[in-house]
PDB file of C-alpha atoms and ligand atoms in Angstrom:
ATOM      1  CA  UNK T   5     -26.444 -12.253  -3.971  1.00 50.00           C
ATOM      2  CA  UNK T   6     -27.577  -9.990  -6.695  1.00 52.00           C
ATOM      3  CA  UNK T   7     -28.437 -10.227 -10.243  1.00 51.00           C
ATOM      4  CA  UNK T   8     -24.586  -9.184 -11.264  1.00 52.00           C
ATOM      5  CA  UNK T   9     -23.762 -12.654  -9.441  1.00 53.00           C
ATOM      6  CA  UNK T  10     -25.757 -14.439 -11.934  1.00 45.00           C
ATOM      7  CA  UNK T  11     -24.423 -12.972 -14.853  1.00 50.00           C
ATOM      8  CA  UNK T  12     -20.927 -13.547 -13.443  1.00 62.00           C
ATOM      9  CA  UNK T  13     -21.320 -17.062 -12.714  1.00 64.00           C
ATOM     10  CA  UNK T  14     -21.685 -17.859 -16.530  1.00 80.00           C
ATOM     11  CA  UNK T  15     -18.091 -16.524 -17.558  1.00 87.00           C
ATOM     12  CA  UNK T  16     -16.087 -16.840 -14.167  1.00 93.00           C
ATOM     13  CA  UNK T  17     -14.819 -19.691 -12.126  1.00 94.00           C
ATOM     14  CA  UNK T  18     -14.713 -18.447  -8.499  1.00 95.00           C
ATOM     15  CA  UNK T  19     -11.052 -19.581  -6.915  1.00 96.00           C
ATOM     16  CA  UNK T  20     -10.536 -17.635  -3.753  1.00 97.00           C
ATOM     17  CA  UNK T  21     -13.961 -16.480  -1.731  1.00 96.00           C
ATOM     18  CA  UNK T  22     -14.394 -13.903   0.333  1.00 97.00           C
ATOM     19  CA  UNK T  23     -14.011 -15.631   3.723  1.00 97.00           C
ATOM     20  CA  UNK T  24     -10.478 -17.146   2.314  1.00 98.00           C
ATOM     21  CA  UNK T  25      -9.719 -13.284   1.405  1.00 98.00           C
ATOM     22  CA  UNK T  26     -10.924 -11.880   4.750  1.00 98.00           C
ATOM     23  CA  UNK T  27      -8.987 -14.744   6.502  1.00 98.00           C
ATOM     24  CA  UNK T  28      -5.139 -13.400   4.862  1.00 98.00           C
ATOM     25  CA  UNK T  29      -6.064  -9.942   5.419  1.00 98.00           C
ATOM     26  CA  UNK T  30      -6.561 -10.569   8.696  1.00 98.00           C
ATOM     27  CA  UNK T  31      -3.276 -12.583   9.163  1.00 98.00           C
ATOM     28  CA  UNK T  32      -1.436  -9.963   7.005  1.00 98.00           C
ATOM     29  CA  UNK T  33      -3.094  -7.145   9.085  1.00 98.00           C
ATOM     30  CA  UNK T  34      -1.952  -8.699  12.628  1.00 98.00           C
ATOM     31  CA  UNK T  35       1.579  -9.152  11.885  1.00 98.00           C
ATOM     32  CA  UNK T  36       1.716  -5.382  10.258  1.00 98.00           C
ATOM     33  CA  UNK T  37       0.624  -4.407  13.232  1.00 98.00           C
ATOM     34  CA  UNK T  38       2.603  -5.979  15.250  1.00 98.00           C
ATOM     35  CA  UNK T  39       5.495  -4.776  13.169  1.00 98.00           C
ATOM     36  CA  UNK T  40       5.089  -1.575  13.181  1.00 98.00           C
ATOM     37  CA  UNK T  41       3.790  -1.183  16.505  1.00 98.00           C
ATOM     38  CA  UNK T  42       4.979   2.455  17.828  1.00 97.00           C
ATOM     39  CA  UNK T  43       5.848   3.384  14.541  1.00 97.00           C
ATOM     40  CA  UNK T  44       4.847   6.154  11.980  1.00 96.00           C
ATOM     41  CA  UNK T  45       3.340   3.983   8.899  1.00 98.00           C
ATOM     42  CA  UNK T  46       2.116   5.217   5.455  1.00 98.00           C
ATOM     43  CA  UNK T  47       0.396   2.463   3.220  1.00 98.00           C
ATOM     44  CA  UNK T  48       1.015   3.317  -0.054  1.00 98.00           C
ATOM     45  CA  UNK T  49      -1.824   1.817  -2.236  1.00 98.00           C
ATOM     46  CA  UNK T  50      -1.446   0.904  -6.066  1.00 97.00           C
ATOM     47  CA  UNK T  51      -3.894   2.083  -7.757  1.00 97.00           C
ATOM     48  CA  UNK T  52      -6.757   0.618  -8.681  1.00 95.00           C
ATOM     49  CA  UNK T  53      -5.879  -2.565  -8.377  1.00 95.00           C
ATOM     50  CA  UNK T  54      -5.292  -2.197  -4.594  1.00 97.00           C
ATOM     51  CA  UNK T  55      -8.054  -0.226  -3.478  1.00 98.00           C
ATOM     52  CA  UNK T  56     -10.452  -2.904  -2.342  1.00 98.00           C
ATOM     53  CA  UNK T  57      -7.114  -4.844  -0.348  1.00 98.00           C
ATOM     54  CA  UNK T  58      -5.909  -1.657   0.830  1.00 98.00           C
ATOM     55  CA  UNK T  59      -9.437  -0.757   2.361  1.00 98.00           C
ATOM     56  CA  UNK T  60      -9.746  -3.769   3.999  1.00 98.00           C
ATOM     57  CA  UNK T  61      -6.327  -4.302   5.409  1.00 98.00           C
ATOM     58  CA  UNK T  62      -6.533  -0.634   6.684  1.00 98.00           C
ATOM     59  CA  UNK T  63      -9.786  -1.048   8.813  1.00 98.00           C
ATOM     60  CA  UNK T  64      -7.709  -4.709   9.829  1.00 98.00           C
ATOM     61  CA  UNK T  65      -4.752  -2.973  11.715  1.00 98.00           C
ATOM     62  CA  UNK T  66      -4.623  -2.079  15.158  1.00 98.00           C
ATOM     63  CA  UNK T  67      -2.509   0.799  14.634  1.00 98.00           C
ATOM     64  CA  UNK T  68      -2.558   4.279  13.252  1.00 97.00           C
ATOM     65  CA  UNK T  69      -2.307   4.407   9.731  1.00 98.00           C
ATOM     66  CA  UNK T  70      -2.102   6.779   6.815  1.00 98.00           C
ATOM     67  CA  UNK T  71      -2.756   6.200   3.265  1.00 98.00           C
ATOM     68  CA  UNK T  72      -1.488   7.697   0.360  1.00 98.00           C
ATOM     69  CA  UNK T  73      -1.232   6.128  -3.359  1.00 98.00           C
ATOM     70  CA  UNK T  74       0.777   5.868  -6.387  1.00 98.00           C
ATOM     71  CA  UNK T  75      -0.682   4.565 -10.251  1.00 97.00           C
ATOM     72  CA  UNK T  76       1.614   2.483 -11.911  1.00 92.00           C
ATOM     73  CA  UNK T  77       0.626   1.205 -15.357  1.00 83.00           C
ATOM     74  CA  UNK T  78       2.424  -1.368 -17.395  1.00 78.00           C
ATOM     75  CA  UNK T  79       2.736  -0.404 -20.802  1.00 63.00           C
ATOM     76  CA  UNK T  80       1.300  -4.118 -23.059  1.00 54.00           C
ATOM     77  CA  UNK T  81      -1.432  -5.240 -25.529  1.00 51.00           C
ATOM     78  CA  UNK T  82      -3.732  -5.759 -22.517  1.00 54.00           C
ATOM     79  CA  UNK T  83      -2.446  -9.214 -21.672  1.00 54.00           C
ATOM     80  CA  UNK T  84       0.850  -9.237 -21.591  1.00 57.00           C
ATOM     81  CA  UNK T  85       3.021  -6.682 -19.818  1.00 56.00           C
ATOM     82  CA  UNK T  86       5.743  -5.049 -22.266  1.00 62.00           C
ATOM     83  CA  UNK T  87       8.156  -4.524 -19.066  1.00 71.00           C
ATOM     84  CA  UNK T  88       8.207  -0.844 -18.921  1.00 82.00           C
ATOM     85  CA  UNK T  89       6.207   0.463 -15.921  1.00 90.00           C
ATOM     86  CA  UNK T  90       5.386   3.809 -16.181  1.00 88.00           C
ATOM     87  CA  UNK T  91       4.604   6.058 -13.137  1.00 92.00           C
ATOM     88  CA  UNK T  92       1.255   7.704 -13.966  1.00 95.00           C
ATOM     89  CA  UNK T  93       0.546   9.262 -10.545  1.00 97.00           C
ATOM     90  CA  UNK T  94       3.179  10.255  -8.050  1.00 96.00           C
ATOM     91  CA  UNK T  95       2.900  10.469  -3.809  1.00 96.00           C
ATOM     92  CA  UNK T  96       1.881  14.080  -3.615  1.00 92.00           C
ATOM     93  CA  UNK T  97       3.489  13.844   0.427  1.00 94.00           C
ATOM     94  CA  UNK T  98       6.851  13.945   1.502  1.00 96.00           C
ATOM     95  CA  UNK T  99       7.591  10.297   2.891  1.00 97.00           C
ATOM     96  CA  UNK T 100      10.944  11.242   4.044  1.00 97.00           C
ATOM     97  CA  UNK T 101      11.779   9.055   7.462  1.00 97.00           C
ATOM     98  CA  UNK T 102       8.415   7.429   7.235  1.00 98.00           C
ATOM     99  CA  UNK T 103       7.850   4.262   7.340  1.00 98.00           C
ATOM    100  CA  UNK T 104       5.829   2.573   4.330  1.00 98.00           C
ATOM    101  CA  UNK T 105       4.353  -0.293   3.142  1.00 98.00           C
ATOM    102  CA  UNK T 106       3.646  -0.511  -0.572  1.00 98.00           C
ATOM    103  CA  UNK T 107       0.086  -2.242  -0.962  1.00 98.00           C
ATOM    104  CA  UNK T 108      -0.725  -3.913  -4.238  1.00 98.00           C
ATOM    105  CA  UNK T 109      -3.744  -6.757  -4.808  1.00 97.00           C
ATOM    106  CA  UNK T 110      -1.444  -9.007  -6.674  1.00 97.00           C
ATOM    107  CA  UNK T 111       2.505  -9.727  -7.874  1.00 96.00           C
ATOM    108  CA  UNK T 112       2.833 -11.134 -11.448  1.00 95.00           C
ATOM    109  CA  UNK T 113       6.209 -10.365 -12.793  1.00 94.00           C
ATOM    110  CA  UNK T 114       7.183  -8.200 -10.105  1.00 96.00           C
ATOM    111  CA  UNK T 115       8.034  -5.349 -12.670  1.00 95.00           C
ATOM    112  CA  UNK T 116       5.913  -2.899 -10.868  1.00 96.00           C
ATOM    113  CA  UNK T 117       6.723  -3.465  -7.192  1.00 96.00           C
ATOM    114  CA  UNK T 118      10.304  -3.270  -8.556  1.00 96.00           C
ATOM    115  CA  UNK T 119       9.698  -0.051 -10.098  1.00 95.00           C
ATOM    116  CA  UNK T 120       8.035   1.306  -6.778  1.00 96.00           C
ATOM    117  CA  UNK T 121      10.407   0.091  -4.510  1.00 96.00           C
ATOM    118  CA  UNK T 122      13.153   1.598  -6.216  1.00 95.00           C
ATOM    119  CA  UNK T 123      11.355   5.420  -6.727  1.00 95.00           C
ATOM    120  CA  UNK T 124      10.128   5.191  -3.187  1.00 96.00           C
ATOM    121  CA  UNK T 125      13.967   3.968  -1.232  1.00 97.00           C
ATOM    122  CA  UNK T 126      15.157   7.555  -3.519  1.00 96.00           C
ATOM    123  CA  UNK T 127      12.653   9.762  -1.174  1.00 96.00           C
ATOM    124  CA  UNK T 128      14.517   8.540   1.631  1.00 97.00           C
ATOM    125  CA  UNK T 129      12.013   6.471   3.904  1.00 98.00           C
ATOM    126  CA  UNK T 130      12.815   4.972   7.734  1.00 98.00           C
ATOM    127  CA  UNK T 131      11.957   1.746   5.613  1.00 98.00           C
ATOM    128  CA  UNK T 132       9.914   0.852   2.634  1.00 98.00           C
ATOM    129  CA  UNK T 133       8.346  -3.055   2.628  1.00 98.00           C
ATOM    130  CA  UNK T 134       5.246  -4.416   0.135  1.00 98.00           C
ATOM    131  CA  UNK T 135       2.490  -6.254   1.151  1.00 98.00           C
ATOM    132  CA  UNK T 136       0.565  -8.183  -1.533  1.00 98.00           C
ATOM    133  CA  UNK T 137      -2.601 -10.490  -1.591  1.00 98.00           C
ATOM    134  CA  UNK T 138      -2.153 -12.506  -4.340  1.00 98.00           C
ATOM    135  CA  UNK T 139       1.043 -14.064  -5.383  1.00 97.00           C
ATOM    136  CA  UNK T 140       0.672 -15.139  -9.456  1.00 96.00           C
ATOM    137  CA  UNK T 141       4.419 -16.719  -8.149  1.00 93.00           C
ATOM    138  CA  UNK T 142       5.566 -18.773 -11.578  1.00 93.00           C
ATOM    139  CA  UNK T 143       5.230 -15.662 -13.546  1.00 93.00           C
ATOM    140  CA  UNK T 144       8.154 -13.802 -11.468  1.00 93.00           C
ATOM    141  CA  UNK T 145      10.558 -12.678 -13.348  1.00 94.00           C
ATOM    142  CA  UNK T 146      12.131  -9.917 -11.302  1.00 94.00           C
ATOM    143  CA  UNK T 147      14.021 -10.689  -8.204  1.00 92.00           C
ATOM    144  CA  UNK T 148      11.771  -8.763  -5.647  1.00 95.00           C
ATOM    145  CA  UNK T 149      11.539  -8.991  -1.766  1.00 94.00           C
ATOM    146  CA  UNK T 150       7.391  -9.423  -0.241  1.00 97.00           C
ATOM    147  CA  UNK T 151       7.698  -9.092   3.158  1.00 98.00           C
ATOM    148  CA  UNK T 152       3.634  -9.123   3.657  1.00 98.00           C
ATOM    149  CA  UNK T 153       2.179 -12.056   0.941  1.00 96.00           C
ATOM    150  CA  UNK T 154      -1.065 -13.179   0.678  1.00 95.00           C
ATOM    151  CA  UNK T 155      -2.047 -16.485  -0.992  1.00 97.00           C
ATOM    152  CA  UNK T 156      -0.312 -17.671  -4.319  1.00 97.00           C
ATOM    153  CA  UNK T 157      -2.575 -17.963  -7.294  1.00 97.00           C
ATOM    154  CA  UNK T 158      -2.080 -20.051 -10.921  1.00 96.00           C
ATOM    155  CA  UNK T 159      -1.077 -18.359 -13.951  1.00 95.00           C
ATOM    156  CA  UNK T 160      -5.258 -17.576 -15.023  1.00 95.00           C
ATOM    157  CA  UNK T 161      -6.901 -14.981 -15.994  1.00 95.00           C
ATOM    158  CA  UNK T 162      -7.948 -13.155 -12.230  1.00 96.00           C
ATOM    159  CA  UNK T 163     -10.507 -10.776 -11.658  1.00 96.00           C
ATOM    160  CA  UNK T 164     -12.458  -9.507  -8.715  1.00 97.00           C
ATOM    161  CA  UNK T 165     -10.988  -7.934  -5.706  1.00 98.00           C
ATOM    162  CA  UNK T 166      -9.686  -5.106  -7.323  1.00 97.00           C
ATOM    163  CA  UNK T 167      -8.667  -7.015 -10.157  1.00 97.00           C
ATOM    164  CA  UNK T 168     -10.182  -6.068 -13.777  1.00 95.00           C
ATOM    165  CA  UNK T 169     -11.075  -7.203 -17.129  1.00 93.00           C
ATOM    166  CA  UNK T 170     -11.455  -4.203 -19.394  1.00 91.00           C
ATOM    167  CA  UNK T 171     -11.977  -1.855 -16.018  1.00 93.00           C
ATOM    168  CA  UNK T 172     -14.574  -4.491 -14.897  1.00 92.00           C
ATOM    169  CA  UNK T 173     -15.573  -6.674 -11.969  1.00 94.00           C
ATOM    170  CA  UNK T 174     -13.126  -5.130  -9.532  1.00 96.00           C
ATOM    171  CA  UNK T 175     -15.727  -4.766  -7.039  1.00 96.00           C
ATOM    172  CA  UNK T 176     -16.402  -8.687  -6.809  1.00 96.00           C
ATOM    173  CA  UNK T 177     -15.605  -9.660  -3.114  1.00 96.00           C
ATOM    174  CA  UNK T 178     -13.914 -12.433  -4.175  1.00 96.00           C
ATOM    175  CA  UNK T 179     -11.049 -13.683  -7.012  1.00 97.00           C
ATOM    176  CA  UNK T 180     -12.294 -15.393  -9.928  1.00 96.00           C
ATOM    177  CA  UNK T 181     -10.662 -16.709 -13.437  1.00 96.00           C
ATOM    178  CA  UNK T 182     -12.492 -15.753 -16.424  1.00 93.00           C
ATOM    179  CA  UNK T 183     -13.065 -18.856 -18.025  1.00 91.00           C
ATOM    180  CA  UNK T 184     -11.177 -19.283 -21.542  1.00 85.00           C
ATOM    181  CA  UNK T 185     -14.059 -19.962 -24.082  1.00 83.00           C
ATOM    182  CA  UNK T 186     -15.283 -16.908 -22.441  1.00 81.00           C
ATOM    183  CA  UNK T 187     -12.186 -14.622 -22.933  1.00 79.00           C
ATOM    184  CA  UNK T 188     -12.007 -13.882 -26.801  1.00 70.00           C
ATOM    185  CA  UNK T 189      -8.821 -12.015 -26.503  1.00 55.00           C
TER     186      UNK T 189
HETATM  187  C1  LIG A  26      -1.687  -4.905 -11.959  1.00 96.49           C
HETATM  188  C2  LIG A  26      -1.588  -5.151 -10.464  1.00 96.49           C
HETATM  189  C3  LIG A  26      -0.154  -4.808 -10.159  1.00 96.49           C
HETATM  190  C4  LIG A  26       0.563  -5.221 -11.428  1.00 96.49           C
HETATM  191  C5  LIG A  26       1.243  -6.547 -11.214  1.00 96.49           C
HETATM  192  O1  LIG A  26      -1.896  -3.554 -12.207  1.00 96.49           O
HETATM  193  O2  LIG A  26      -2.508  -4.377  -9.721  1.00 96.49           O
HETATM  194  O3  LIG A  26       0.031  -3.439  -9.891  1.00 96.49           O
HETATM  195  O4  LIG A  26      -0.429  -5.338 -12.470  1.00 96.49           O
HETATM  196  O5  LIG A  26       1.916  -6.959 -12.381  1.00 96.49           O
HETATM  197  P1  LIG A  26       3.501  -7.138 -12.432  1.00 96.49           P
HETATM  198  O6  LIG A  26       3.931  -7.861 -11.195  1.00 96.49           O
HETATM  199  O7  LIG A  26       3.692  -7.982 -13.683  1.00 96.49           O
HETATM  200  O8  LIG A  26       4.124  -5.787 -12.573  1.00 96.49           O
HETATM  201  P2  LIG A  26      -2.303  -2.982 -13.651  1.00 96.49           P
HETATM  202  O9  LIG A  26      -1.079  -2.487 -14.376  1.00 96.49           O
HETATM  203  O10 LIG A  26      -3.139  -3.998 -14.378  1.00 96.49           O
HETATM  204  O11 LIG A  26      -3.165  -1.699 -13.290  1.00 96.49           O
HETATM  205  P3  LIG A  26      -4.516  -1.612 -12.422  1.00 96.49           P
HETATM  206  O12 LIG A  26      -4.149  -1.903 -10.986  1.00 96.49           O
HETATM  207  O13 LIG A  26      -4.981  -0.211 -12.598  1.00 96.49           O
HETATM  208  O14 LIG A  26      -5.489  -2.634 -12.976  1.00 96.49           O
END
């Protein structure tokens, strides 16, 4: 690859590559499509996290799609999530009697899919569901229903696909875990 892959390769252990990624979109994208076959579908993306998922498992489907997007941010010291997710951009579309899918890049607690599932079965959908990627499962602590899940990861530090580290290396096309001596935090 490029000179960024270099770089990367000195801080980052590479878990899940790309092929492995395009592999459960694809699987993820055939049954949603199957699913919802007939049917008027929104994907709701989480933003940013989700963007480089929701891209992908958009151009996956068989079947007409729109997209629209919330921004949920968990209030924290930058590791740890305080609990309170705070809505910090809203659907600007009517979603009554639509049928969505909320699309985020990875489930930790489950605080935020929570959150969104909640706000979005107020507006009155046909039916609301969440597909995620990456399932970080033994840090669930909310009781939340994934129809659409990906691949389970460990309890690391993730980044790439969509996933950051101070804003950074979301565009990696695969999942990586920052190595600790590397982390300083
Ligand atoms: C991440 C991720 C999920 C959420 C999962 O977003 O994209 O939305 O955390 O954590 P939870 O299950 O514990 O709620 P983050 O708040 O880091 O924002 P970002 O997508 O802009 O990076």
């Amino acid at each position: 690859m490029t000179s960024y892959q270099i770089v990367m390769d000195d801080e980052l252990e590479i878990l899940i590559d790309a092929e492995t990624i395009e592999n459960a979109v694809a699987g993820l994208a055939e049954r949603i499509s199957r699913d919802y076959a007939g049917k008027d579908l929104v994907l709701v993306g989480v933003l940013k996290g989700a963007v480089p998922f929701l891209a992908d498992l958009a151009r996956a489907v068989t079947i007409p799609v729109e997209l629209e997007f919330v921004e949920a941010s968990s209030y924290g010291n930058g590791t740890a999530s305080s609990g309170e997710v705070r809505l910090t951009r809203d659907l600007d579309r009517d979603v009554t009697a639509r049928h969505l899918i909320i699309v985020d890049c990875i489930v930790d607690t489950g605080r935020t899919l929570k959150t969104l599932l909640e706000l979005l079965r107020k507006r009155l959908p046909a039916s609301v569901e969440a597909a995620v990627l990456l399932d970080k499962h033994v840090c669930r602590t909310e009781d939340v229903g994934i129809r659409y899940q990906g691949l389970e990861v460990p309890d690391r530090f993730l980044v790439g696909y969509g996933l950051d580290w101070a804003q950074k290396y979301r565009n990696l096309p695969y999942v990586a875990a920052v190595l600790p001596e590397k982390m300083n935090i």
